[in-house]
Coordinates of C-alpha atoms in Angstrom, one line a residue:
M328 CA 114.1 99.2 108.1
D329 CA 115.0 96.8 105.4
K330 CA 112.3 96.2 102.8
Q331 CA 114.0 93.0 101.7
A332 CA 113.9 91.3 105.1
H333 CA 111.1 88.7 104.9
V334 CA 110.8 85.4 106.5
T335 CA 108.0 82.7 106.0
T336 CA 107.9 79.4 107.8
E337 CA 105.1 77.0 108.6
Q338 CA 104.2 78.9 111.7
V339 CA 105.5 82.5 111.3
S340 CA 105.4 85.0 108.5
Y341 CA 107.1 88.4 108.9
G342 CA 107.8 91.1 106.4
Y343 CA 107.5 94.7 105.1
S344 CA 105.0 95.8 102.5
E345 CA 104.5 99.0 100.5
S346 CA 101.6 100.0 98.3
E347 CA 100.8 103.1 96.3
I348 CA 97.7 102.3 94.4
P349 CA 94.4 103.6 96.0
T350 CA 91.6 101.1 96.6
E351 CA 87.9 101.8 96.4
E352 CA 86.9 99.1 98.9
Y353 CA 88.3 97.3 101.9
A354 CA 90.5 94.3 101.1
L355 CA 88.8 92.1 103.7
H356 CA 90.0 88.8 104.8
C357 CA 89.8 86.4 107.8
H358 CA 92.3 83.7 108.9
N359 CA 92.9 81.3 111.8
F360 CA 96.2 82.7 113.1
Y361 CA 97.3 85.7 115.0
E362 CA 98.6 89.0 113.4
V363 CA 100.5 92.0 114.7
Y364 CA 100.2 94.9 112.3
F365 CA 102.7 97.8 112.6
F366 CA 101.7 100.9 110.6
L367 CA 104.5 103.2 109.4
D368 CA 103.0 105.7 106.9
G369 CA 100.3 106.4 104.4
D370 CA 96.6 107.4 104.3
V371 CA 94.5 104.4 105.0
D372 CA 91.4 103.2 106.9
Y373 CA 91.5 99.9 108.7
L374 CA 88.3 97.9 109.4
V375 CA 88.1 95.3 112.1
E376 CA 84.7 93.6 112.7
G377 CA 82.8 96.7 111.7
T378 CA 84.9 99.1 113.6
Q379 CA 87.0 101.6 111.6
Y380 CA 90.5 102.8 112.7
K381 CA 92.6 105.6 111.2
P382 CA 96.1 104.4 111.8
T383 CA 98.8 107.0 112.6
P384 CA 102.5 106.5 112.1
N385 CA 104.0 104.0 114.6
S386 CA 100.6 102.6 115.5
L387 CA 99.9 98.9 116.2
L388 CA 96.8 96.7 115.7
L389 CA 96.4 93.3 117.3
L390 CA 94.3 90.8 115.3
S391 CA 93.0 87.6 116.8
P392 CA 92.2 84.5 114.8
N393 CA 88.9 84.4 113.0
V394 CA 88.5 88.2 113.0
F395 CA 87.4 90.0 109.9
H396 CA 89.7 92.8 109.0
G397 CA 91.0 94.7 106.0
V398 CA 92.5 98.0 104.8
K399 CA 91.4 100.7 102.3
I400 CA 94.1 102.8 100.7
N401 CA 92.9 106.4 100.3
G402 CA 95.7 108.1 98.4
S403 CA 98.9 107.8 96.4
R404 CA 101.2 108.4 99.3
P405 CA 103.1 105.2 99.9
Y406 CA 101.4 103.0 102.4
K407 CA 104.1 101.3 104.5
R408 CA 103.6 98.6 107.1
F409 CA 105.1 95.6 108.8
S410 CA 103.2 92.5 109.8
V411 CA 103.8 89.4 111.8
H412 CA 101.5 86.4 111.4
F413 CA 102.0 83.4 113.7
H414 CA 100.4 80.3 115.1
P415 CA 100.5 80.0 118.9
D416 CA 102.3 76.7 118.6
I417 CA 105.5 78.6 118.0
L418 CA 105.3 80.0 121.6
S419 CA 106.6 78.1 124.6
V420 CA 103.8 76.2 126.3
E421 CA 104.6 77.7 129.8
R422 CA 104.3 81.3 128.5
R423 CA 101.7 81.0 125.8
V424 CA 98.7 82.1 127.7
F425 CA 100.6 85.1 129.1
L426 CA 102.0 86.2 125.7
L427 CA 98.6 86.0 124.0
S428 CA 96.8 87.8 126.8
A429 CA 96.8 91.2 124.9
F430 CA 94.8 89.7 122.1
P431 CA 91.1 89.9 122.9
S432 CA 88.4 87.5 121.8
F433 CA 85.9 89.5 119.9
E434 CA 83.2 87.1 121.0
N435 CA 83.9 87.4 124.7
Q436 CA 85.7 90.8 125.0
P437 CA 84.3 93.0 122.2
D438 CA 85.3 96.3 123.9
E439 CA 88.9 95.3 124.7
K440 CA 91.5 97.5 123.0
I441 CA 93.4 96.3 119.9
Y442 CA 94.8 99.6 118.6
Y443 CA 97.8 101.5 120.1
E444 CA 99.5 104.7 119.0
Q445 CA 103.1 106.0 119.5
V446 CA 104.3 102.5 120.2
E447 CA 107.9 103.6 119.8
R448 CA 107.7 104.7 123.5
F449 CA 107.5 101.0 124.4
G450 CA 110.4 99.8 122.2
I451 CA 108.1 98.0 119.7
P452 CA 110.2 99.1 116.6
D453 CA 113.3 97.5 118.3
C454 CA 111.5 94.2 118.2
F455 CA 110.8 94.5 114.5
E456 CA 114.4 95.4 113.9
A457 CA 115.3 92.1 115.7
L458 CA 112.9 90.2 113.4
E459 CA 114.6 91.8 110.4
D460 CA 118.0 90.8 111.7
C461 CA 116.7 87.3 112.3
A462 CA 115.3 87.1 108.7
R463 CA 118.8 87.7 107.3
K464 CA 120.4 84.8 109.3
E465 CA 121.3 81.4 107.9
A466 CA 118.3 79.1 108.0
S467 CA 119.4 76.8 110.9
L468 CA 120.2 79.8 113.1
R469 CA 117.0 81.6 112.1
E470 CA 114.9 78.6 113.1
H471 CA 116.1 78.9 116.7
L472 CA 116.0 82.7 116.8
L473 CA 112.6 83.3 115.3
P474 CA 110.5 82.0 118.3
V475 CA 112.6 84.1 120.7
C476 CA 112.1 87.2 118.6
V477 CA 108.3 86.7 118.3
E478 CA 108.1 86.1 122.1
A479 CA 110.1 89.2 122.8
L480 CA 107.7 91.3 120.6
L481 CA 104.6 89.8 122.3
A482 CA 106.1 90.4 125.8
R483 CA 106.6 94.1 124.9
I484 CA 103.0 94.2 123.7
V485 CA 101.7 92.7 126.9
S486 CA 103.6 95.2 128.9
M487 CA 102.4 98.1 126.8
S488 CA 98.7 96.9 127.0
D489 CA 99.1 96.9 130.8
T490 CA 100.4 100.4 131.1
T491 CA 98.5 102.5 128.5
G492 CA 95.1 103.1 127.1
A493 CA 94.2 102.5 123.4
G494 CA 94.6 105.3 120.9
F495 CA 91.1 104.6 119.8
H496 CA 90.2 106.5 116.6
S497 CA 87.2 104.5 115.4
T498 CA 83.7 104.6 114.1
S499 CA 81.0 102.0 114.5
T500 CA 77.3 101.8 115.2
D501 CA 75.6 100.1 118.2
T502 CA 73.3 98.2 115.9
V503 CA 76.0 96.7 113.8
T504 CA 78.1 95.9 116.9
G505 CA 75.1 94.1 118.4
I506 CA 74.6 92.1 115.2
L507 CA 78.2 91.2 115.1
L508 CA 78.3 90.1 118.7
Y509 CA 75.1 88.0 118.2
L510 CA 76.5 86.3 115.0
N511 CA 79.8 85.5 116.8
R512 CA 78.1 84.1 119.9
H513 CA 75.5 82.1 118.0
M514 CA 77.6 81.1 114.9
K515 CA 77.0 77.4 115.5
E516 CA 73.2 77.8 115.6
N517 CA 70.7 78.1 112.7
I518 CA 70.4 81.9 112.0
T519 CA 68.0 83.4 109.6
L520 CA 67.5 87.0 108.3
D521 CA 63.9 86.9 109.6
Q522 CA 65.2 86.0 113.1
L523 CA 67.8 88.8 113.0
S524 CA 65.3 91.3 111.6
E525 CA 62.9 90.6 114.4
R526 CA 65.6 90.6 117.1
F527 CA 67.1 94.0 116.0
F528 CA 63.9 95.7 114.9
L529 CA 65.1 96.3 111.3
S530 CA 63.8 95.3 107.9
K531 CA 66.0 92.7 106.2
H532 CA 66.9 95.1 103.5
H533 CA 67.9 97.9 105.9
M534 CA 69.8 95.5 108.1
N535 CA 71.9 94.3 105.2
K536 CA 72.4 97.8 104.0
V537 CA 73.8 99.2 107.3
F538 CA 75.8 95.9 107.9
R539 CA 77.5 96.2 104.5
K540 CA 78.2 99.9 105.0
A541 CA 79.9 99.1 108.4
T542 CA 81.7 95.8 107.5
G543 CA 82.0 95.7 103.7
T544 CA 79.9 92.6 103.2
T545 CA 76.4 91.2 103.8
V546 CA 75.3 89.4 107.0
F547 CA 75.4 85.9 105.6
D548 CA 78.6 86.3 103.6
Y549 CA 80.2 87.4 106.8
L550 CA 78.8 84.5 108.7
L551 CA 79.7 82.0 105.9
H552 CA 83.4 83.1 106.0
K553 CA 83.5 82.9 109.7
R554 CA 82.1 79.4 109.7
V555 CA 84.5 78.2 107.1
T556 CA 87.5 79.5 109.0
L557 CA 86.2 77.8 112.2
A558 CA 85.7 74.6 110.3
Q559 CA 89.2 74.7 108.9
Q560 CA 90.6 75.0 112.4
L561 CA 88.5 72.1 113.6
L562 CA 89.8 70.0 110.7
I563 CA 93.4 70.9 111.5
E564 CA 92.7 69.7 115.1
G565 CA 91.6 66.3 113.8
S566 CA 87.8 66.6 113.4
S567 CA 86.2 64.8 110.4
A568 CA 84.8 67.0 107.6
Q569 CA 81.2 66.0 108.7
E570 CA 82.0 66.9 112.4
A571 CA 83.6 70.2 111.4
A572 CA 80.7 71.1 109.2
A573 CA 78.2 70.4 112.0
E574 CA 80.2 72.1 114.7
A575 CA 80.7 75.2 112.6
G576 CA 77.0 75.6 112.1
F577 CA 76.4 74.3 108.5
G578 CA 73.0 72.7 108.1
D579 CA 74.3 70.1 105.6
Y580 CA 77.5 68.8 104.3
S581 CA 77.0 69.8 100.7
S582 CA 76.6 73.5 101.5
F583 CA 79.7 73.2 103.7
Y584 CA 81.7 71.6 101.0
R585 CA 80.7 74.2 98.3
A586 CA 81.4 77.1 100.7
Y587 CA 84.8 75.6 101.8
T588 CA 86.1 75.0 98.3
K589 CA 84.8 78.4 97.1
I590 CA 86.4 80.4 99.9
L591 CA 89.6 78.4 100.4
G592 CA 90.2 77.0 97.0
H593 CA 90.6 73.4 98.0
S594 CA 88.7 70.4 99.5
P595 CA 88.2 70.3 103.3
L596 CA 89.8 66.8 103.3
Q597 CA 93.2 68.4 102.5
D598 CA 93.2 70.2 105.9
R599 CA 92.2 67.3 108.2
G600 CA 94.9 66.6 110.8
V601 CA 97.6 68.6 109.1
L602 CA 100.1 70.6 111.2
P603 CA 99.2 74.2 111.7
S604 CA 100.6 76.2 108.7
L605 CA 100.2 79.7 107.5
G606 CA 100.0 78.2 104.0
N607 CA 96.6 76.6 104.7
N608 CA 94.9 80.0 104.5
N609 CA 97.4 82.9 104.5
G610 CA 94.9 85.7 104.7
K611 CA 93.0 85.0 101.4
Q612 CA 91.1 88.1 100.5
F613 CA 87.4 88.1 101.1
E614 CA 85.0 87.6 98.2
D615 CA 81.2 87.7 98.2
V616 CA 80.2 84.0 98.0
N617 CA 76.4 84.3 98.0
L618 CA 75.9 80.6 98.6
R619 CA 72.8 79.5 100.4
I620 CA 73.5 78.1 103.9

């Protein structure tokens, strides 16, 4: 596969990446578009919403919008992977629901599989080769080919998900899973540490300790980033900043504005009513914000 074959448009980003420097922590991030992650080689751990995966060569992860995920590189062996990020608008309307059916909603389907091994059995590498070929085409031809190549990849994935079980090498805890599910299902409501502590029979200190160990961050920094990503999507869809702040669960506009500009690096007004674009928030790495909600 060609390391130089990259393509980035407003609605699709495809390319190969290689890293050799180990990392001590997970490079966590959260974005409002879909991602197909194809692992080739290396020694890494991948964290998705508190569940840890140990990818093997030719394995695949499906990442839905607004899902916290990140990788930790464990050794100096080259870490090689391909990824495709895309907005659903690139897919044909009549096939969109079908082509996205393999991507679960963490809020509604927390136990659905997102990790597959030995995907070469299903022709997945062929689809990445087609994307590479597309990336090398002249711009006008590439514009027409790219949606076809993305749909072909997703069709293979839907077929694979229907015929095989997940290669599920993961670690998580029931307590953290319960907290994550509760946060995702009640994101728009007022949530306090006292409330969570009482609900899950944990002290606030211990709850944050086990949550950070599993997810790489604190309860409220997790919730804050989730809310900002949701608010960004609402803004893109045409909501006002005040409406997006309220719908995403922020108690007041000032706390929303501070969190939004801190996390995304620009005013929420810049995102209102814009066309969906990977450039709006292309997987910005997670940082502890520690703002009061």
